[in-house]
GROMACS .gro file of C-alpha atoms in nm:
model
  194
    1UNK     CA    1  -3.057  -5.466   7.219
    2UNK     CA    2  -3.358  -5.611   7.391
    3UNK     CA    3  -3.471  -5.806   7.083
    4UNK     CA    4  -3.147  -6.005   7.084
    5UNK     CA    5  -3.141  -6.037   7.465
    6UNK     CA    6  -3.491  -6.188   7.467
    7UNK     CA    7  -3.465  -6.355   7.128
    8UNK     CA    8  -3.158  -6.567   7.207
    9UNK     CA    9  -3.310  -6.770   7.494
   10UNK     CA   10  -3.634  -6.814   7.299
   11UNK     CA   11  -3.442  -6.931   6.992
   12UNK     CA   12  -3.236  -7.171   7.206
   13UNK     CA   13  -3.555  -7.311   7.357
   14UNK     CA   14  -3.688  -7.383   7.007
   15UNK     CA   15  -3.350  -7.534   6.913
   16UNK     CA   16  -3.368  -7.774   7.208
   17UNK     CA   17  -3.734  -7.871   7.158
   18UNK     CA   18  -3.700  -7.917   6.782
   19UNK     CA   19  -3.380  -8.121   6.817
   20UNK     CA   20  -3.557  -8.347   7.068
   21UNK     CA   21  -3.863  -8.368   6.840
   22UNK     CA   22  -3.655  -8.478   6.542
   23UNK     CA   23  -3.441  -8.726   6.735
   24UNK     CA   24  -3.730  -8.878   6.928
   25UNK     CA   25  -3.950  -8.914   6.620
   26UNK     CA   26  -3.671  -9.087   6.428
   27UNK     CA   27  -3.578  -9.324   6.710
   28UNK     CA   28  -3.939  -9.418   6.781
   29UNK     CA   29  -4.000  -9.468   6.407
   30UNK     CA   30  -3.694  -9.693   6.382
   31UNK     CA   31  -3.777  -9.917   6.676
   32UNK     CA   32  -4.156  -9.916   6.677
   33UNK     CA   33  -4.292  -9.911   6.321
   34UNK     CA   34  -4.200 -10.035   5.977
   35UNK     CA   35  -4.171  -9.819   5.664
   36UNK     CA   36  -4.503  -9.780   5.489
   37UNK     CA   37  -4.708  -9.771   5.810
   38UNK     CA   38  -4.915  -9.456   5.849
   39UNK     CA   39  -4.761  -9.398   6.193
   40UNK     CA   40  -4.410  -9.431   6.047
   41UNK     CA   41  -4.489  -9.162   5.790
   42UNK     CA   42  -4.639  -8.937   6.059
   43UNK     CA   43  -4.319  -8.969   6.263
   44UNK     CA   44  -4.103  -8.885   5.963
   45UNK     CA   45  -4.324  -8.583   5.895
   46UNK     CA   46  -4.278  -8.484   6.260
   47UNK     CA   47  -3.901  -8.525   6.226
   48UNK     CA   48  -3.901  -8.320   5.906
   49UNK     CA   49  -4.103  -8.038   6.063
   50UNK     CA   50  -3.883  -8.048   6.373
   51UNK     CA   51  -3.568  -8.034   6.160
   52UNK     CA   52  -3.703  -7.735   5.965
   53UNK     CA   53  -3.781  -7.560   6.291
   54UNK     CA   54  -3.432  -7.651   6.415
   55UNK     CA   55  -3.281  -7.493   6.103
   56UNK     CA   56  -3.465  -7.164   6.150
   57UNK     CA   57  -3.412  -7.156   6.527
   58UNK     CA   58  -3.039  -7.233   6.493
   59UNK     CA   59  -2.997  -6.956   6.238
   60UNK     CA   60  -3.183  -6.714   6.467
   61UNK     CA   61  -2.974  -6.821   6.767
   62UNK     CA   62  -2.654  -6.769   6.567
   63UNK     CA   63  -2.769  -6.423   6.462
   64UNK     CA   64  -2.882  -6.316   6.811
   65UNK     CA   65  -2.561  -6.451   6.961
   66UNK     CA   66  -2.360  -6.250   6.709
   67UNK     CA   67  -2.554  -5.936   6.795
   68UNK     CA   68  -2.501  -5.985   7.169
   69UNK     CA   69  -2.131  -6.073   7.149
   70UNK     CA   70  -2.014  -5.812   6.897
   71UNK     CA   71  -2.285  -5.543   6.923
   72UNK     CA   72  -2.253  -5.443   6.556
   73UNK     CA   73  -2.452  -5.176   6.381
   74UNK     CA   74  -2.717  -5.385   6.201
   75UNK     CA   75  -2.746  -5.280   5.838
   76UNK     CA   76  -2.770  -5.415   5.486
   77UNK     CA   77  -2.420  -5.288   5.409
   78UNK     CA   78  -2.115  -5.498   5.329
   79UNK     CA   79  -1.947  -5.424   5.664
   80UNK     CA   80  -2.221  -5.597   5.859
   81UNK     CA   81  -2.215  -5.899   5.627
   82UNK     CA   82  -1.838  -5.925   5.657
   83UNK     CA   83  -1.857  -5.912   6.037
   84UNK     CA   84  -2.129  -6.178   6.042
   85UNK     CA   85  -1.932  -6.394   5.798
   86UNK     CA   86  -1.618  -6.369   6.012
   87UNK     CA   87  -1.819  -6.457   6.322
   88UNK     CA   88  -1.964  -6.766   6.154
   89UNK     CA   89  -1.633  -6.890   6.013
   90UNK     CA   90  -1.361  -6.765   6.251
   91UNK     CA   91  -1.527  -6.766   6.593
   92UNK     CA   92  -1.575  -7.114   6.751
   93UNK     CA   93  -1.919  -7.019   6.885
   94UNK     CA   94  -2.031  -6.888   6.545
   95UNK     CA   95  -1.891  -7.193   6.369
   96UNK     CA   96  -2.078  -7.422   6.607
   97UNK     CA   97  -2.406  -7.247   6.529
   98UNK     CA   98  -2.329  -7.254   6.155
   99UNK     CA   99  -2.261  -7.629   6.165
  100UNK     CA  100  -2.579  -7.688   6.363
  101UNK     CA  101  -2.781  -7.489   6.110
  102UNK     CA  102  -2.627  -7.670   5.811
  103UNK     CA  103  -2.679  -8.010   5.976
  104UNK     CA  104  -3.041  -7.924   6.051
  105UNK     CA  105  -3.099  -7.815   5.691
  106UNK     CA  106  -2.957  -8.144   5.561
  107UNK     CA  107  -3.170  -8.333   5.811
  108UNK     CA  108  -3.481  -8.149   5.689
  109UNK     CA  109  -3.418  -8.255   5.331
  110UNK     CA  110  -3.329  -8.612   5.426
  111UNK     CA  111  -3.636  -8.670   5.642
  112UNK     CA  112  -3.863  -8.511   5.382
  113UNK     CA  113  -3.726  -8.688   5.076
  114UNK     CA  114  -3.633  -9.043   5.182
  115UNK     CA  115  -3.859  -9.274   5.381
  116UNK     CA  116  -3.672  -9.605   5.397
  117UNK     CA  117  -3.555  -9.763   5.721
  118UNK     CA  118  -3.187  -9.718   5.630
  119UNK     CA  119  -3.240  -9.350   5.544
  120UNK     CA  120  -3.420  -9.305   5.877
  121UNK     CA  121  -3.127  -9.467   6.057
  122UNK     CA  122  -2.888  -9.233   5.875
  123UNK     CA  123  -3.110  -8.935   5.963
  124UNK     CA  124  -3.105  -9.035   6.332
  125UNK     CA  125  -2.726  -9.048   6.316
  126UNK     CA  126  -2.717  -8.710   6.144
  127UNK     CA  127  -2.938  -8.570   6.421
  128UNK     CA  128  -2.684  -8.683   6.680
  129UNK     CA  129  -2.401  -8.529   6.476
  130UNK     CA  130  -2.602  -8.207   6.440
  131UNK     CA  131  -2.629  -8.184   6.819
  132UNK     CA  132  -2.253  -8.213   6.875
  133UNK     CA  133  -2.159  -7.851   6.797
  134UNK     CA  134  -2.412  -7.740   7.059
  135UNK     CA  135  -2.259  -7.982   7.306
  136UNK     CA  136  -1.917  -7.828   7.255
  137UNK     CA  137  -2.065  -7.486   7.332
  138UNK     CA  138  -2.187  -7.609   7.669
  139UNK     CA  139  -1.847  -7.657   7.830
  140UNK     CA  140  -1.544  -7.452   7.747
  141UNK     CA  141  -1.196  -7.478   7.885
  142UNK     CA  142  -0.872  -7.669   7.882
  143UNK     CA  143  -0.912  -7.841   8.215
  144UNK     CA  144  -0.795  -8.195   8.274
  145UNK     CA  145  -1.152  -8.327   8.271
  146UNK     CA  146  -1.268  -8.130   7.967
  147UNK     CA  147  -1.316  -8.438   7.746
  148UNK     CA  148  -1.507  -8.615   8.021
  149UNK     CA  149  -1.734  -8.312   8.065
  150UNK     CA  150  -1.803  -8.290   7.691
  151UNK     CA  151  -1.872  -8.664   7.669
  152UNK     CA  152  -2.107  -8.652   7.968
  153UNK     CA  153  -2.290  -8.350   7.829
  154UNK     CA  154  -2.321  -8.520   7.489
  155UNK     CA  155  -2.471  -8.832   7.642
  156UNK     CA  156  -2.709  -8.615   7.845
  157UNK     CA  157  -2.824  -8.414   7.542
  158UNK     CA  158  -2.880  -8.726   7.330
  159UNK     CA  159  -3.054  -8.916   7.612
  160UNK     CA  160  -3.279  -8.624   7.698
  161UNK     CA  161  -3.351  -8.567   7.330
  162UNK     CA  162  -3.458  -8.928   7.280
  163UNK     CA  163  -3.667  -8.926   7.598
  164UNK     CA  164  -3.847  -8.593   7.546
  165UNK     CA  165  -3.867  -8.634   7.170
  166UNK     CA  166  -4.004  -8.983   7.219
  167UNK     CA  167  -4.286  -8.840   7.428
  168UNK     CA  168  -4.361  -8.593   7.150
  169UNK     CA  169  -4.354  -8.881   6.900
  170UNK     CA  170  -4.598  -9.091   7.105
  171UNK     CA  171  -4.837  -8.795   7.124
  172UNK     CA  172  -4.812  -8.736   6.749
  173UNK     CA  173  -4.867  -9.099   6.656
  174UNK     CA  174  -5.151  -9.170   6.903
  175UNK     CA  175  -5.438  -9.096   6.659
  176UNK     CA  176  -5.284  -9.327   6.398
  177UNK     CA  177  -5.243  -9.649   6.596
  178UNK     CA  178  -5.495  -9.900   6.719
  179UNK     CA  179  -5.303 -10.042   7.015
  180UNK     CA  180  -5.123  -9.766   7.204
  181UNK     CA  181  -5.019 -10.011   7.478
  182UNK     CA  182  -4.768 -10.184   7.251
  183UNK     CA  183  -4.629  -9.847   7.142
  184UNK     CA  184  -4.594  -9.731   7.502
  185UNK     CA  185  -4.413 -10.052   7.598
  186UNK     CA  186  -4.166 -10.005   7.314
  187UNK     CA  187  -4.121  -9.637   7.398
  188UNK     CA  188  -4.067  -9.728   7.764
  189UNK     CA  189  -3.780  -9.955   7.660
  190UNK     CA  190  -3.630  -9.677   7.450
  191UNK     CA  191  -3.676  -9.423   7.731
  192UNK     CA  192  -3.515  -9.658   7.983
  193UNK     CA  193  -3.214  -9.701   7.756
  194UNK     CA  194  -3.189  -9.326   7.703
   0.00000   0.00000   0.00000
């Protein structure tokens, strides 16, 4: 119905923004601050919040997508649960959303619990891996250039995530640093590479 029709694009918007927020915060934390700095902790808190939002938004997007594709009768009965379970495990689109949601949940725990540089590096890598199922949703087909299209889309999603998320990170960390010029120079280098 209309809730799913309007809810899916809103959920996808939150998926995109929260993925960028997590990735940008982690990359800026890795290349701008050292563990133990107040700004480093703020960025990991930002990444953790973004990952939690990504988890909820991915789950909502999966649910709304299921409703729109299969138009089931929503209920608390076993039939509805079985249909949803089949969608999440047997349908490539449902599986992609399930993997994104699971990856985001793991990222939430990792960014909340561990604060070392190596754990942050691992979390940034996990964020990239979490984005990959969404990338595969963006281009379907068996055309000759399918792999090239997926690779290009993946690089675009990661680059845009680092760039936009980095802006979010700079805004979040601004009150906690004395010299924003140095931070902006480092972010500019990261943004240029992205």
